PDB file of C-alpha atoms in Angstrom:
ATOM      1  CA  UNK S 888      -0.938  23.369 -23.050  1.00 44.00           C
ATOM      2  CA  UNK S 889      -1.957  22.134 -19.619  1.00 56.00           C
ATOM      3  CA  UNK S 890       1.356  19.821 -19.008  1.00 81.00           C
ATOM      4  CA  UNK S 891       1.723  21.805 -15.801  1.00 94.00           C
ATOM      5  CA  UNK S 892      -1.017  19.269 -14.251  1.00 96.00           C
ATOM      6  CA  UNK S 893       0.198  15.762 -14.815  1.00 97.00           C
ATOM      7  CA  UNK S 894      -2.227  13.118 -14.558  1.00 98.00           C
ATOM      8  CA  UNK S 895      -1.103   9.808 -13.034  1.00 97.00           C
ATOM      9  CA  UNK S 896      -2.281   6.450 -15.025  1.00 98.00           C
ATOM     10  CA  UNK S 897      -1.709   4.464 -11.744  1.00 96.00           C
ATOM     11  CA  UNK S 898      -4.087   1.829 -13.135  1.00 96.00           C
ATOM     12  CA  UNK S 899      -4.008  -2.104 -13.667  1.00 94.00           C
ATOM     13  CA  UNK S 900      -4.113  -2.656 -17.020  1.00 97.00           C
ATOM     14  CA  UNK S 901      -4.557  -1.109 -20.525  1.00 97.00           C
ATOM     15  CA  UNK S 902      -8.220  -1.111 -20.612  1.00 98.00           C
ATOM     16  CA  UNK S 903      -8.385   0.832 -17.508  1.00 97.00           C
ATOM     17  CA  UNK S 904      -5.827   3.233 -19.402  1.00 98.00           C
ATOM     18  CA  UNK S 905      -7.890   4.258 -22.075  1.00 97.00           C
ATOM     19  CA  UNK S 906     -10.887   4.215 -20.018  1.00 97.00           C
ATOM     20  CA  UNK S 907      -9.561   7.391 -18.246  1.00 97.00           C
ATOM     21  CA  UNK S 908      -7.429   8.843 -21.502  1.00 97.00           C
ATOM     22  CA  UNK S 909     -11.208   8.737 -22.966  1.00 97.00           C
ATOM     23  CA  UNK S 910     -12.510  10.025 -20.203  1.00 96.00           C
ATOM     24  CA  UNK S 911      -9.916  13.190 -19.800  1.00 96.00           C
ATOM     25  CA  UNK S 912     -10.572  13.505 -23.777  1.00 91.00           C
ATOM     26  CA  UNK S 913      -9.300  15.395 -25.379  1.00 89.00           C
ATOM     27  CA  UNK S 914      -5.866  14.292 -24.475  1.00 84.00           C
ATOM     28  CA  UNK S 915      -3.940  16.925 -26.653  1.00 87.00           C
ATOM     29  CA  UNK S 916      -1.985  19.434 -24.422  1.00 88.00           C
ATOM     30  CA  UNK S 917      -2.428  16.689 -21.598  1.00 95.00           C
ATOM     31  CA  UNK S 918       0.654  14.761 -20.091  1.00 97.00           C
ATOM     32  CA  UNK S 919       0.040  11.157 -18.483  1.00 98.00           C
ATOM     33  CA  UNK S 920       2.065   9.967 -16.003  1.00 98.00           C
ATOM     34  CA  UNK S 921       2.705   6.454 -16.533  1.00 98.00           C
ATOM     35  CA  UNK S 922       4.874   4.653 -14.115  1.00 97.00           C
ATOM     36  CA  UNK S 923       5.825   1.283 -12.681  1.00 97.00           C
ATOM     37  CA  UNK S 924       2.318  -0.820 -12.320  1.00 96.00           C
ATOM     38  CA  UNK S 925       0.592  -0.260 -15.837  1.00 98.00           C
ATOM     39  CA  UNK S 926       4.060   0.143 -17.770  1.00 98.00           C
ATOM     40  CA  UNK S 927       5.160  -2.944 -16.404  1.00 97.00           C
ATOM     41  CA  UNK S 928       1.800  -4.561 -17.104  1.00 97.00           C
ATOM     42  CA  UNK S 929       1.569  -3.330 -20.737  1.00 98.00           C
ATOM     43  CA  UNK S 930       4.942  -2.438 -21.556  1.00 97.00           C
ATOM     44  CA  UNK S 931       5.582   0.501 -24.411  1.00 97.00           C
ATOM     45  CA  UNK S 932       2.272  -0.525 -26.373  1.00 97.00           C
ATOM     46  CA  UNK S 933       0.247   1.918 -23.296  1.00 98.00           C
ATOM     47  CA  UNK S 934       2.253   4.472 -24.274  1.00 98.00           C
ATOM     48  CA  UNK S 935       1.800   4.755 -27.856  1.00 97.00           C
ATOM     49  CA  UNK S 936      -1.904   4.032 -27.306  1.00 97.00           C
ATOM     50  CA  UNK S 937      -1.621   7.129 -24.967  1.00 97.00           C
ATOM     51  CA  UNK S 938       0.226   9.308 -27.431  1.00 97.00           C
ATOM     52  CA  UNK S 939      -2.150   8.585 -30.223  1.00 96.00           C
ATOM     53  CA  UNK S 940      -4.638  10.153 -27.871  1.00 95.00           C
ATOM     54  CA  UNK S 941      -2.495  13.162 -27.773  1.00 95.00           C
ATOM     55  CA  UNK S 942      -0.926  12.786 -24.374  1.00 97.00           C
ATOM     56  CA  UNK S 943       2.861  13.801 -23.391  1.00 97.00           C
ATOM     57  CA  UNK S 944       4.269  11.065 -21.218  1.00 98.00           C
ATOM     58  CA  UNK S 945       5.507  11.293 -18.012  1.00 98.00           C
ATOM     59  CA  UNK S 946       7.464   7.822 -18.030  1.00 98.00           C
ATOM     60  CA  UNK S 947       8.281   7.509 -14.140  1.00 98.00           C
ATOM     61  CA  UNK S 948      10.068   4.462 -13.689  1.00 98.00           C
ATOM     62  CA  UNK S 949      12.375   6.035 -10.984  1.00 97.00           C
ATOM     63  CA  UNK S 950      15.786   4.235 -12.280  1.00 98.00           C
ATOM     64  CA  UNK S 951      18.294   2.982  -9.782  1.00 98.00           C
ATOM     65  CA  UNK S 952      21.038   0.862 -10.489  1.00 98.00           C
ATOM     66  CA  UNK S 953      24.794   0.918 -11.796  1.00 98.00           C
ATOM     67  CA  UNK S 954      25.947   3.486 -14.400  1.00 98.00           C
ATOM     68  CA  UNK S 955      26.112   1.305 -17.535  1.00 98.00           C
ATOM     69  CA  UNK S 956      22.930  -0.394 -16.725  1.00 98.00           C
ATOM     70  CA  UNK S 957      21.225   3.044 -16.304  1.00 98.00           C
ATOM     71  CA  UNK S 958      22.677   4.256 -19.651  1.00 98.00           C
ATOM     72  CA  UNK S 959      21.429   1.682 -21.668  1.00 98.00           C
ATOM     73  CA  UNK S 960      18.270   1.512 -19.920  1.00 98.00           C
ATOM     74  CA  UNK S 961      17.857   5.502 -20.923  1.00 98.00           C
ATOM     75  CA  UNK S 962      18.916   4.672 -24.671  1.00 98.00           C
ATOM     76  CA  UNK S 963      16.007   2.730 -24.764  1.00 98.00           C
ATOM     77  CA  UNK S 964      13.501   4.714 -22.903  1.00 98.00           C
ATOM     78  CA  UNK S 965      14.677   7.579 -25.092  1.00 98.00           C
ATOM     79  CA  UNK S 966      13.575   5.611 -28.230  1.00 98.00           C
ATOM     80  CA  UNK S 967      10.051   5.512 -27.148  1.00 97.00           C
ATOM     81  CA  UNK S 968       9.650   9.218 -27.736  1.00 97.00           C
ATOM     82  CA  UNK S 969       8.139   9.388 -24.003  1.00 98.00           C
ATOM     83  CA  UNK S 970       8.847  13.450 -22.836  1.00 98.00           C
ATOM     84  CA  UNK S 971       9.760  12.774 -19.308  1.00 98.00           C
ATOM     85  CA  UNK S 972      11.643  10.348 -17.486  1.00 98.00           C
ATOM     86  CA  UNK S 973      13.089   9.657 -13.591  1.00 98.00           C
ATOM     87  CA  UNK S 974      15.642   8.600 -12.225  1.00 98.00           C
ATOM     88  CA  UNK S 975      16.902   8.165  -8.690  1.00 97.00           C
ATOM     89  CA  UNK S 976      19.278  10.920  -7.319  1.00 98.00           C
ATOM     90  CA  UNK S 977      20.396   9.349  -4.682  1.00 96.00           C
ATOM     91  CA  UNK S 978      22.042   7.065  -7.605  1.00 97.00           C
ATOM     92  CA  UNK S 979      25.077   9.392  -7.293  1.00 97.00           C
ATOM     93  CA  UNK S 980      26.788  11.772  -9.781  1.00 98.00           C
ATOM     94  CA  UNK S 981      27.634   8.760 -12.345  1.00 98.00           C
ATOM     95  CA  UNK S 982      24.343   7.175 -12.575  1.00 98.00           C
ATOM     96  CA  UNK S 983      23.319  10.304 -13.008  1.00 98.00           C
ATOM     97  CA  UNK S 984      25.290  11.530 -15.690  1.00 98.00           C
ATOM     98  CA  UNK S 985      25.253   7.939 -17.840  1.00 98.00           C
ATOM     99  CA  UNK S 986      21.599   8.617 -17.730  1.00 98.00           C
ATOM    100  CA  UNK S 987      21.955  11.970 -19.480  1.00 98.00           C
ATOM    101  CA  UNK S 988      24.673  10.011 -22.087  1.00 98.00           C
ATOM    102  CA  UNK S 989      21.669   7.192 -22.818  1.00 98.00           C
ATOM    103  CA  UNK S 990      19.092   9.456 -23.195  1.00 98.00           C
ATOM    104  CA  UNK S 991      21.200  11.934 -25.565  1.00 98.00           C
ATOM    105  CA  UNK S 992      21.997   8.393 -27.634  1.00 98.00           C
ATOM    106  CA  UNK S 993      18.796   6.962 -27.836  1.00 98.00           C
ATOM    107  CA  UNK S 994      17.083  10.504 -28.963  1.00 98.00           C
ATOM    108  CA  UNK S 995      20.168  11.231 -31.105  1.00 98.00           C
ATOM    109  CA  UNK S 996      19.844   7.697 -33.042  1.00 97.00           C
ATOM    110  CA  UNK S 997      16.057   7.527 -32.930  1.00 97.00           C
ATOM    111  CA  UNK S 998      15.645  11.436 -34.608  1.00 98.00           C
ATOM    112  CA  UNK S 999      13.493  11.612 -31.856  1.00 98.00           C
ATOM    113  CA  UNK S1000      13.205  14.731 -28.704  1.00 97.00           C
ATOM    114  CA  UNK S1001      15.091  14.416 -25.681  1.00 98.00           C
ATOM    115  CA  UNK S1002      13.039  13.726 -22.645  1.00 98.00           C
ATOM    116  CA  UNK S1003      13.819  16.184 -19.774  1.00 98.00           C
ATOM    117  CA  UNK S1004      15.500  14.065 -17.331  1.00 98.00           C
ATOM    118  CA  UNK S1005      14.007  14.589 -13.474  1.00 98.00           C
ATOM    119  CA  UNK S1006      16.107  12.953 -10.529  1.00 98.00           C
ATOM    120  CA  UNK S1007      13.839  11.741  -7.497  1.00 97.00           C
ATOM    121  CA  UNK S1008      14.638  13.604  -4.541  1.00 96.00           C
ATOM    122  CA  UNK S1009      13.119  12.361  -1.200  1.00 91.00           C
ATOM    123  CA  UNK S1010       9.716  10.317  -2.111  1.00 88.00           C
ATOM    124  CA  UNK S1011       6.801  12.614  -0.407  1.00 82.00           C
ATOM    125  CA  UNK S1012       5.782   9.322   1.361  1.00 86.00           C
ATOM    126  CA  UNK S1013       9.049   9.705   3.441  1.00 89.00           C
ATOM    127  CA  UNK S1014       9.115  11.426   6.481  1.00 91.00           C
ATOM    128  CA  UNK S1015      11.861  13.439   9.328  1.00 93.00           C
ATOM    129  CA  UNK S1016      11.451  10.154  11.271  1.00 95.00           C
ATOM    130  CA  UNK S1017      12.175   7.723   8.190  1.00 95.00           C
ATOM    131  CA  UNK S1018      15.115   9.872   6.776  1.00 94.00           C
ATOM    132  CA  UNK S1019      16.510   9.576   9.689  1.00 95.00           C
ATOM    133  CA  UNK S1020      15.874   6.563  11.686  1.00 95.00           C
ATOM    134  CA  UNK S1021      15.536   4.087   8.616  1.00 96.00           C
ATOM    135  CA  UNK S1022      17.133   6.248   5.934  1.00 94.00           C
ATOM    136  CA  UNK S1023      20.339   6.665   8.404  1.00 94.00           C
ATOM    137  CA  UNK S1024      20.054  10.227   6.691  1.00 94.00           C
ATOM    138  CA  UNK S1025      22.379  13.219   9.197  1.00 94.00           C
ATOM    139  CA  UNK S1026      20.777  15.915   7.519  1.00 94.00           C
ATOM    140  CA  UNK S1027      17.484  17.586   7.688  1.00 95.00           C
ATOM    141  CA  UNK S1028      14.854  16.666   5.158  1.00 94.00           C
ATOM    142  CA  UNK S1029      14.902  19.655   3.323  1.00 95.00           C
ATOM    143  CA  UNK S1030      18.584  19.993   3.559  1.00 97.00           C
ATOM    144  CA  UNK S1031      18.961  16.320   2.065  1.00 96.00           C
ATOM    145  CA  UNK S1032      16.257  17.509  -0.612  1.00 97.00           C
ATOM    146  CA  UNK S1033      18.189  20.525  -1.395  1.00 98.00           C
ATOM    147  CA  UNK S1034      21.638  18.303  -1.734  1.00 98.00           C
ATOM    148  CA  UNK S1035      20.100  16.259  -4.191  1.00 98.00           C
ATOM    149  CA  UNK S1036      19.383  18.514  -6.430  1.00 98.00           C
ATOM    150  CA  UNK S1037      22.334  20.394  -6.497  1.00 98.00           C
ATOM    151  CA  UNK S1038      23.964  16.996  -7.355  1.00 98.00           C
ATOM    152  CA  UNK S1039      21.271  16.412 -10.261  1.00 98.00           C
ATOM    153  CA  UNK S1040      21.623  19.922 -11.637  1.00 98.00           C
ATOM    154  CA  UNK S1041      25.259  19.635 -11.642  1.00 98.00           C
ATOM    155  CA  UNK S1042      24.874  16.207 -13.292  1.00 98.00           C
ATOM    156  CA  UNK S1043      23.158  17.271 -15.868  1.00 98.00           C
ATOM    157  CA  UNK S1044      19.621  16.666 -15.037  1.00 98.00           C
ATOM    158  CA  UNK S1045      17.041  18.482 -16.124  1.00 98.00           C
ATOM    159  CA  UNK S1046      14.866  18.910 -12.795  1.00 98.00           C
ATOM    160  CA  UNK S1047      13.659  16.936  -9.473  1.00 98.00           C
ATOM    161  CA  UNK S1048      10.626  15.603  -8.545  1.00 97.00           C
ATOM    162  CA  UNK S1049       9.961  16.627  -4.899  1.00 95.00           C
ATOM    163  CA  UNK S1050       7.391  17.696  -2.445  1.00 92.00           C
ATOM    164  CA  UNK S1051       5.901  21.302  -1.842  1.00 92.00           C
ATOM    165  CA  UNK S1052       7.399  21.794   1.413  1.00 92.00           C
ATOM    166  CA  UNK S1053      11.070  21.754   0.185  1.00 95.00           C
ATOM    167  CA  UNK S1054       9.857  24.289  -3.316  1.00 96.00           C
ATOM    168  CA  UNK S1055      11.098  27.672  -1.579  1.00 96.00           C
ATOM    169  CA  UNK S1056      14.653  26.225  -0.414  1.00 97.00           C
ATOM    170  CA  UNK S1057      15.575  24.632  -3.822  1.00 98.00           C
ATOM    171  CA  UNK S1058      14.397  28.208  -5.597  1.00 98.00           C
ATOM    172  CA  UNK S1059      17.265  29.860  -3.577  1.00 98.00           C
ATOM    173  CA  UNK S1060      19.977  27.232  -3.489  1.00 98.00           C
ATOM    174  CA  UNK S1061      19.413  25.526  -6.623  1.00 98.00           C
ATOM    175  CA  UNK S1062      17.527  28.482  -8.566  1.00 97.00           C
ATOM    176  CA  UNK S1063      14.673  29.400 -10.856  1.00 97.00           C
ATOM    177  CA  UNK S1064      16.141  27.524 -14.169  1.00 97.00           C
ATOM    178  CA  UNK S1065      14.841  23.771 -13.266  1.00 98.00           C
ATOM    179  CA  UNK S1066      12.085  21.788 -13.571  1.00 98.00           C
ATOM    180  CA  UNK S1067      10.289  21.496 -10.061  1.00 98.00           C
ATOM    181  CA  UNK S1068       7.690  18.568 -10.722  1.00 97.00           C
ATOM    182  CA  UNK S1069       5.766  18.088  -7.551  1.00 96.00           C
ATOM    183  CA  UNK S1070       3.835  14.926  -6.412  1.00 93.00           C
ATOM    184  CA  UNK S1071       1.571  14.583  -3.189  1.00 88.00           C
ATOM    185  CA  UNK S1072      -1.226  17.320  -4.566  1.00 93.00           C
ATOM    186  CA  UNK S1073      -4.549  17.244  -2.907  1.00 88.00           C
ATOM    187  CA  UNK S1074      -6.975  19.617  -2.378  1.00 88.00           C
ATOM    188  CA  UNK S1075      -7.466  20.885   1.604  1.00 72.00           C
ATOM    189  CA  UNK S1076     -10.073  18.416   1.976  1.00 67.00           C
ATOM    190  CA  UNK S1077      -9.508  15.297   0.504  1.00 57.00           C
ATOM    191  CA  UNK S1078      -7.423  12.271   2.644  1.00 52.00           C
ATOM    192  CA  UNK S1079      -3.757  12.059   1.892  1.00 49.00           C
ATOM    193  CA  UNK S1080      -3.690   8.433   1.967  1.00 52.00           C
ATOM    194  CA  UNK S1081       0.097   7.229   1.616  1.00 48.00           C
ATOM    195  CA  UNK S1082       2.172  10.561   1.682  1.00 52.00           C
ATOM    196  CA  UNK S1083       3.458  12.772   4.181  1.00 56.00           C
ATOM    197  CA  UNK S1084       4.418  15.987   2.538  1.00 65.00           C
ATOM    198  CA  UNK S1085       1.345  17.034   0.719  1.00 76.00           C
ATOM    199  CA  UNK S1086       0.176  20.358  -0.955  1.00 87.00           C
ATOM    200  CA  UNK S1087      -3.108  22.037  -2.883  1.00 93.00           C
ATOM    201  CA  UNK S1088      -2.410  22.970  -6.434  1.00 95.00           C
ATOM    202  CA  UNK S1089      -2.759  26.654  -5.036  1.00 95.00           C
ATOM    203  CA  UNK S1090       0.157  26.093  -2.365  1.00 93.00           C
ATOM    204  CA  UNK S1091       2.706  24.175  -4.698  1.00 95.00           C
ATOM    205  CA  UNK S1092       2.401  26.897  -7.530  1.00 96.00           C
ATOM    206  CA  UNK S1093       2.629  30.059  -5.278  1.00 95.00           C
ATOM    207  CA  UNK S1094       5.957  28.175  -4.003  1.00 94.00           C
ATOM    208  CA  UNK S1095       7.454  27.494  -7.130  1.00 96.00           C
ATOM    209  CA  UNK S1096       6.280  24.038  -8.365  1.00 97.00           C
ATOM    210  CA  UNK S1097       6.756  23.993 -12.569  1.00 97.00           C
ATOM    211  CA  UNK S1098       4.506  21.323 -12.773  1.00 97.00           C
ATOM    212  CA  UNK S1099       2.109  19.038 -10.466  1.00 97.00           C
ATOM    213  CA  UNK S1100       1.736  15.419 -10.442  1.00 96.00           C
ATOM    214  CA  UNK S1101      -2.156  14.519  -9.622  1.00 96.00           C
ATOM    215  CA  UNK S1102      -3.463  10.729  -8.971  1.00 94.00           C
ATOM    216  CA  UNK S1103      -6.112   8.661  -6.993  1.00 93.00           C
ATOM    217  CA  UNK S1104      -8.076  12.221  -7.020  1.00 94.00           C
ATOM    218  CA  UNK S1105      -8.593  11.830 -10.570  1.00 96.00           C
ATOM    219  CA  UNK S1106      -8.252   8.747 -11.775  1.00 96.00           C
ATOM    220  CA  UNK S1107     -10.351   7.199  -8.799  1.00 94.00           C
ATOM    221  CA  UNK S1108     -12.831  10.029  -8.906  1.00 95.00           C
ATOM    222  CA  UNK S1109     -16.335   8.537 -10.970  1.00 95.00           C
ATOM    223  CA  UNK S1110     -16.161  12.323 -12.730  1.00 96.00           C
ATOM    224  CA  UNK S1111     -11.962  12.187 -13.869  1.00 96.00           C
ATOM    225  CA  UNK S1112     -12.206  15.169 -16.001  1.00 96.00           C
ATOM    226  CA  UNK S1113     -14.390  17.463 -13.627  1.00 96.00           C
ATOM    227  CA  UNK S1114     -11.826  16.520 -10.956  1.00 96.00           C
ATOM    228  CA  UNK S1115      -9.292  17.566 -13.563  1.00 96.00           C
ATOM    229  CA  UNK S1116     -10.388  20.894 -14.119  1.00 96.00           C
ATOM    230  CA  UNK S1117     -11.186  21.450 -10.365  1.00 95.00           C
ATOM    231  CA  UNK S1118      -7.292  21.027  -9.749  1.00 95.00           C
ATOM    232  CA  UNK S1119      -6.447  22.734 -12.357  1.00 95.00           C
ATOM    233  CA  UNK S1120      -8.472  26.015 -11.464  1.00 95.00           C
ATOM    234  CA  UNK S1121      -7.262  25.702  -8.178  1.00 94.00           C
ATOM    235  CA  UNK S1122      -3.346  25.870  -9.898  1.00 95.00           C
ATOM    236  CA  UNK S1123      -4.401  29.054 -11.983  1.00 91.00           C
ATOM    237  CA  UNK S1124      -6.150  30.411  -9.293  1.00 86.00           C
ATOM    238  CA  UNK S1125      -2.561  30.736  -7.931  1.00 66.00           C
ATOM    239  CA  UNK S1126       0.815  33.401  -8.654  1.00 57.00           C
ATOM    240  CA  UNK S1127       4.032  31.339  -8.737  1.00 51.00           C
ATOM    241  CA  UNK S1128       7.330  32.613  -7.348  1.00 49.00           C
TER     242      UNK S1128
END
């Protein structure tokens, strides 16, 4: 299965959905990422339509709010039978650990899997300047990275997202048994457009990345499945940690 390259649905509308789930056919042994723009657009019909294709889902909706509104958020996110979902882990311990509770309720009273739960670290848009001049952050960037997920592993979670850059740090301090999902992937050269902390397929594996998170260079690109097995070459072409 190739659910170690995640493809990012970052699209308008269901129509444009399928377009590219056709055009990445098959889907089976795929994973989708679906977050905030299409899911809010579409709601959970995308998703089934997206399973049926033989997707996993990546269901990044980056949850941030108070524990019981978080739990029962998870319960229901839990029912849709989506494989992966996100939360914020700068939430704090509780959030953090009512998310587990929904999740474990929602898959326990649907019969259903339980998602692996992934806490957002630092977003790879953010910067040293932004963590700590907007952020009001003391700590170092990878520091604050590495904090986070000590507080999501301890919490329960089942991995962070993060960038590249902060891979070798949380393999030491936070160890080999978590899921490392890693955003901001482009190849050496193609623009970076919004983030900061960015990496090649090559560079996140060889660090320690369990999984990538790929967008506009696929599902932009007028060839989505060529561009799909360019980056993922480039990820086997790699030895991880």
């Amino acid at each position: 299965m190739n659910q170690s390259l995640m493809v990012a649905f970052d699209v308008s509308d269901r129509r444009a959905a399928l377009d590219l789930a056709d055009s990445l056919a098959p889907g089976r042994g795929k994973a989708a990422k679906v977050g905030m723009e299409l899911y809010y657009k579409e709601g959970a019909a995308v998703l089934q339509d997206l399973q049926e294709r033989g997707f996993a889902i990546f269901l990044d909706l980056k949850l941030f709010d108070i524990p019981h509104t978080v739990e029962q958020a998870m319960l229901q996110l839990a029912r849709l039978g989506v494989d992966y979902v996100t939360v914020h882990a700068l939430g704090g311990r509780a959030m953090l650990e009512a998310a587990r509770r929904g999740l474990e309720r929602g898959a326990n009273e649907s019969g259903l899997p339980l998602p692996k739960l992934l806490a957002v670290t630092e977003l790879t848009s953010i910067s040293e300047d932004v963590l700590a001049n907007q952020q009001n952050c003391r700590l170092p960037l990878e520091e604050q990275v590495v904090r986070l997920a000590q507080l999501a592993k301890s919490a329960g979670c089942d991995g962070v997202v993060c960038s590249a850059l902060e891979l070798k740090a949380l393999h030491q301090q936070v160890g080999d048994d978590f899921f490392y999902l890693v955003p901001g992937i482009r190849m050496a050269d193609a623009q970076v457009g919004d983030q900061v902390r960015v990496a090649t397929p090559a560079q996140a594996k060889a660090d320690g990345a369990t999984a990538i998170v790929v967008g506009r260079p696929i599902n932009q690109s007028e060839e989505p499945l060529a561009a799909y097995e360019c980056y993922l070459a480039d990820w086997h072409n790699s030895h991880s940690v």
